Amino acid sequence: MIDTARLVLPRYVEVETSRRCNRACAWCPNGEHSARRRQEVMDWELFRRVVDELGGLGFAGFLAFHNYNEPLLNRRLLDEIRYVRARVPGARPAVYSNGDVLDCALFERLVAAGVAYVRVTRYPRRADTPPSYDVIKTWLDRAGLIDALGWRFQPVRQGLAALGEADGLRVEVISPAIVDVYNNRGGSVSTLPVLARQRTDPCLMTATSAVIDYRGRMKMCCCVYPEASAHAGYVIGDLRTATFAELWDSAQMRAYRAAHARADWSLSPACATCVQPLPETRR
């Protein structure tokens, strides 16, 4: 029996509520697999059950609607944001997008629905393309958002960005430095130079973030791509038959956390070449 009163919740929960991505980037598993080429949305009752449980547990972190999908292709997304706002009042709904279908009208609808964070990453065609403020400004102008917020242009961890904030909303539009900061997603991407690098630092992703795919499978972390045969063993369980608390506090997740905190990849060999630089990967 899980003692939910003592349960340490993650700071981030990703619920991949839809399947399709409209891109097949070389630095993403979607560029090497066909799994995300057609649309499928998470069963509404499953989504509702997960969100309701998070609300009951008092979750108060970021709740994002993505992993390997493009969330803005999901026609139900606005309803999902509104449901999270109603059922998990402490959560911060977040949308991560490539920005291809985002315009001013859709942006305003996202804000009205209650989104708290929007990150648009303007991916180039080639991984070795350097980041550029011009790319960001061109997209902001085309999307009709150039005057939407008081943008600040500055370097960020991923490359260069325009940052804007207003009334509890934070927006980042990023031109990424892919070769410098992206990782090989636990070996499911074979085309990036980071393949030659080995991880020696601890990783806290398994302690700070929970990831659920569109079928309701909780995964070890956001880098796991279950459609890659080498990653199948990193699926923790199915939320159609277990609760969030049961999987998050499972023996498998506890073992990963203990090992990853001491940079031990014996339980998860895929982690050995992951150089994810997020703060959640460090002590």
mmCIF file of N, CA and C in Angstrom, residues 40-96:
data_model
loop_
_atom_site.group_PDB
_atom_site.id
_atom_site.type_symbol
_atom_site.label_atom_id
_atom_site.label_comp_id
_atom_site.label_asym_id
_atom_site.label_seq_id
_atom_site.Cartn_x
_atom_site.Cartn_y
_atom_site.Cartn_z
ATOM 1 N N GLU A 40 -3.130 9.720 -33.000
ATOM 2 C CA GLU A 40 -3.910 8.938 -32.051
ATOM 3 C C GLU A 40 -3.896 9.722 -30.753
ATOM 4 N N VAL A 41 -5.049 9.940 -30.160
ATOM 5 C CA VAL A 41 -5.085 10.681 -28.902
ATOM 6 C C VAL A 41 -5.293 9.721 -27.743
ATOM 7 N N MET A 42 -4.755 10.106 -26.600
ATOM 8 C CA MET A 42 -4.931 9.298 -25.399
ATOM 9 C C MET A 42 -6.415 9.182 -25.066
ATOM 10 N N ASP A 43 -6.821 8.008 -24.659
ATOM 11 C CA ASP A 43 -8.204 7.803 -24.237
ATOM 12 C C ASP A 43 -8.572 8.843 -23.173
ATOM 13 N N TRP A 44 -9.715 9.502 -23.375
ATOM 14 C CA TRP A 44 -10.084 10.587 -22.474
ATOM 15 C C TRP A 44 -10.245 10.113 -21.033
ATOM 16 N N GLU A 45 -10.816 8.953 -20.836
ATOM 17 C CA GLU A 45 -11.006 8.468 -19.473
ATOM 18 C C GLU A 45 -9.669 8.180 -18.800
ATOM 19 N N LEU A 46 -8.710 7.706 -19.567
ATOM 20 C CA LEU A 46 -7.372 7.505 -19.010
ATOM 21 C C LEU A 46 -6.747 8.848 -18.649
ATOM 22 N N PHE A 47 -6.842 9.807 -19.553
ATOM 23 C CA PHE A 47 -6.315 11.144 -19.272
ATOM 24 C C PHE A 47 -6.978 11.724 -18.020
ATOM 25 N N ARG A 48 -8.288 11.635 -17.960
ATOM 26 C CA ARG A 48 -9.015 12.176 -16.810
ATOM 27 C C ARG A 48 -8.573 11.505 -15.520
ATOM 28 N N ARG A 49 -8.385 10.185 -15.551
ATOM 29 C CA ARG A 49 -7.992 9.452 -14.345
ATOM 30 C C ARG A 49 -6.596 9.862 -13.868
ATOM 31 N N VAL A 50 -5.667 10.018 -14.800
ATOM 32 C CA VAL A 50 -4.313 10.437 -14.429
ATOM 33 C C VAL A 50 -4.332 11.840 -13.831
ATOM 34 N N VAL A 51 -5.040 12.748 -14.496
ATOM 35 C CA VAL A 51 -5.091 14.129 -14.020
ATOM 36 C C VAL A 51 -5.787 14.219 -12.673
ATOM 37 N N ASP A 52 -6.867 13.499 -12.511
ATOM 38 C CA ASP A 52 -7.582 13.521 -11.231
ATOM 39 C C ASP A 52 -6.697 13.003 -10.099
ATOM 40 N N GLU A 53 -5.917 11.958 -10.379
ATOM 41 C CA GLU A 53 -5.033 11.443 -9.336
ATOM 42 C C GLU A 53 -3.962 12.462 -8.977
ATOM 43 N N LEU A 54 -3.397 13.124 -9.989
ATOM 44 C CA LEU A 54 -2.394 14.154 -9.704
ATOM 45 C C LEU A 54 -2.994 15.278 -8.867
ATOM 46 N N GLY A 55 -4.224 15.637 -9.174
ATOM 47 C CA GLY A 55 -4.904 16.652 -8.364
ATOM 48 C C GLY A 55 -5.074 16.203 -6.929
ATOM 49 N N GLY A 56 -5.470 14.941 -6.743
ATOM 50 C CA GLY A 56 -5.652 14.406 -5.402
ATOM 51 C C GLY A 56 -4.359 14.318 -4.621
ATOM 52 N N LEU A 57 -3.248 14.137 -5.348
ATOM 53 C CA LEU A 57 -1.933 14.059 -4.688
ATOM 54 C C LEU A 57 -1.352 15.439 -4.392
ATOM 55 N N GLY A 58 -2.003 16.479 -4.909
ATOM 56 C CA GLY A 58 -1.520 17.835 -4.666
ATOM 57 C C GLY A 58 -0.368 18.239 -5.558
ATOM 58 N N PHE A 59 -0.294 17.666 -6.756
ATOM 59 C CA PHE A 59 0.788 18.003 -7.672
ATOM 60 C C PHE A 59 0.794 19.499 -7.963
ATOM 61 N N ALA A 60 1.990 20.111 -7.918
ATOM 62 C CA ALA A 60 2.082 21.567 -8.103
ATOM 63 C C ALA A 60 3.256 21.945 -9.002
ATOM 64 N N GLY A 61 3.589 21.078 -9.948
ATOM 65 C CA GLY A 61 4.680 21.382 -10.862
ATOM 66 C C GLY A 61 4.188 21.626 -12.274
ATOM 67 N N PHE A 62 5.102 21.534 -13.232
ATOM 68 C CA PHE A 62 4.738 21.677 -14.643
ATOM 69 C C PHE A 62 4.054 20.399 -15.120
ATOM 70 N N LEU A 63 2.986 20.557 -15.871
ATOM 71 C CA LEU A 63 2.322 19.427 -16.512
ATOM 72 C C LEU A 63 2.270 19.728 -17.999
ATOM 73 N N ALA A 64 3.059 18.980 -18.767
ATOM 74 C CA ALA A 64 3.190 19.220 -20.200
ATOM 75 C C ALA A 64 2.460 18.143 -20.992
ATOM 76 N N PHE A 65 2.087 18.471 -22.221
ATOM 77 C CA PHE A 65 1.259 17.597 -23.048
ATOM 78 C C PHE A 65 2.067 17.012 -24.211
ATOM 79 N N HIS A 66 3.331 16.741 -23.964
ATOM 80 C CA HIS A 66 4.200 16.306 -25.047
ATOM 81 C C HIS A 66 5.196 15.271 -24.562
ATOM 82 N N ASN A 67 5.834 14.632 -25.496
ATOM 83 C CA ASN A 67 7.097 13.932 -25.335
ATOM 84 C C ASN A 67 7.720 13.830 -26.728
ATOM 85 N N TYR A 68 7.251 12.884 -27.543
ATOM 86 C CA TYR A 68 7.756 12.806 -28.912
ATOM 87 C C TYR A 68 6.711 13.250 -29.934
ATOM 88 N N ASN A 69 5.682 13.894 -29.482
ATOM 89 C CA ASN A 69 4.607 14.361 -30.360
ATOM 90 C C ASN A 69 4.703 15.868 -30.571
ATOM 91 N N GLU A 70 3.868 16.377 -31.445
ATOM 92 C CA GLU A 70 3.653 17.825 -31.587
ATOM 93 C C GLU A 70 2.270 18.106 -31.007
ATOM 94 N N PRO A 71 2.197 18.656 -29.792
ATOM 95 C CA PRO A 71 0.907 18.780 -29.098
ATOM 96 C C PRO A 71 -0.112 19.664 -29.797
ATOM 97 N N LEU A 72 0.341 20.634 -30.594
ATOM 98 C CA LEU A 72 -0.614 21.531 -31.244
ATOM 99 C C LEU A 72 -1.353 20.867 -32.398
ATOM 100 N N LEU A 73 -0.992 19.643 -32.753
ATOM 101 C CA LEU A 73 -1.758 18.890 -33.747
ATOM 102 C C LEU A 73 -2.937 18.169 -33.116
ATOM 103 N N ASN A 74 -3.018 18.220 -31.801
ATOM 104 C CA ASN A 74 -4.094 17.573 -31.057
ATOM 105 C C ASN A 74 -5.265 18.549 -30.927
ATOM 106 N N ARG A 75 -6.352 18.271 -31.601
ATOM 107 C CA ARG A 75 -7.505 19.181 -31.588
ATOM 108 C C ARG A 75 -8.194 19.242 -30.232
ATOM 109 N N ARG A 76 -7.856 18.328 -29.344
ATOM 110 C CA ARG A 76 -8.456 18.296 -28.012
ATOM 111 C C ARG A 76 -7.611 19.029 -26.983
ATOM 112 N N LEU A 77 -6.479 19.596 -27.399
ATOM 113 C CA LEU A 77 -5.508 20.147 -26.456
ATOM 114 C C LEU A 77 -6.109 21.223 -25.553
ATOM 115 N N LEU A 78 -6.891 22.118 -26.107
ATOM 116 C CA LEU A 78 -7.460 23.197 -25.289
ATOM 117 C C LEU A 78 -8.347 22.643 -24.185
ATOM 118 N N ASP A 79 -9.123 21.593 -24.494
ATOM 119 C CA ASP A 79 -9.946 20.952 -23.467
ATOM 120 C C ASP A 79 -9.071 20.314 -22.396
ATOM 121 N N GLU A 80 -7.948 19.747 -22.799
ATOM 122 C CA GLU A 80 -7.036 19.124 -21.840
ATOM 123 C C GLU A 80 -6.443 20.167 -20.899
ATOM 124 N N ILE A 81 -6.043 21.311 -21.446
ATOM 125 C CA ILE A 81 -5.500 22.380 -20.604
ATOM 126 C C ILE A 81 -6.545 22.854 -19.610
ATOM 127 N N ARG A 82 -7.761 23.055 -20.092
ATOM 128 C CA ARG A 82 -8.833 23.512 -19.196
ATOM 129 C C ARG A 82 -9.116 22.485 -18.101
ATOM 130 N N TYR A 83 -9.068 21.201 -18.458
ATOM 131 C CA TYR A 83 -9.335 20.161 -17.461
ATOM 132 C C TYR A 83 -8.247 20.158 -16.389
ATOM 133 N N VAL A 84 -6.998 20.295 -16.806
ATOM 134 C CA VAL A 84 -5.905 20.349 -15.833
ATOM 135 C C VAL A 84 -6.075 21.553 -14.914
ATOM 136 N N ARG A 85 -6.410 22.691 -15.475
ATOM 137 C CA ARG A 85 -6.620 23.888 -14.656
ATOM 138 C C ARG A 85 -7.701 23.671 -13.610
ATOM 139 N N ALA A 86 -8.767 22.967 -13.992
ATOM 140 C CA ALA A 86 -9.890 22.758 -13.085
ATOM 141 C C ALA A 86 -9.580 21.719 -12.014
ATOM 142 N N ARG A 87 -8.846 20.664 -12.379
ATOM 143 C CA ARG A 87 -8.661 19.533 -11.480
ATOM 144 C C ARG A 87 -7.331 19.541 -10.723
ATOM 145 N N VAL A 88 -6.335 20.254 -11.259
ATOM 146 C CA VAL A 88 -5.025 20.325 -10.585
ATOM 147 C C VAL A 88 -4.649 21.802 -10.483
ATOM 148 N N PRO A 89 -5.283 22.531 -9.588
ATOM 149 C CA PRO A 89 -5.103 23.986 -9.557
ATOM 150 C C PRO A 89 -3.686 24.455 -9.300
ATOM 151 N N GLY A 90 -2.859 23.602 -8.675
ATOM 152 C CA GLY A 90 -1.476 23.997 -8.418
ATOM 153 C C GLY A 90 -0.539 23.756 -9.583
ATOM 154 N N ALA A 91 -1.005 23.042 -10.599
ATOM 155 C CA ALA A 91 -0.141 22.688 -11.731
ATOM 156 C C ALA A 91 0.036 23.866 -12.675
ATOM 157 N N ARG A 92 1.121 23.811 -13.447
ATOM 158 C CA ARG A 92 1.398 24.815 -14.472
ATOM 159 C C ARG A 92 1.354 24.133 -15.838
ATOM 160 N N PRO A 93 0.235 24.219 -16.546
ATOM 161 C CA PRO A 93 0.140 23.580 -17.861
ATOM 162 C C PRO A 93 1.182 24.153 -18.819
ATOM 163 N N ALA A 94 1.875 23.266 -19.541
ATOM 164 C CA ALA A 94 2.974 23.681 -20.406
ATOM 165 C C ALA A 94 2.833 23.048 -21.786
ATOM 166 N N VAL A 95 3.134 23.840 -22.805
ATOM 167 C CA VAL A 95 3.086 23.359 -24.189
ATOM 168 C C VAL A 95 4.457 23.558 -24.814
ATOM 169 N N TYR A 96 5.045 22.469 -25.294
ATOM 170 C CA TYR A 96 6.308 22.494 -26.030
ATOM 171 C C TYR A 96 5.991 22.191 -27.483
#
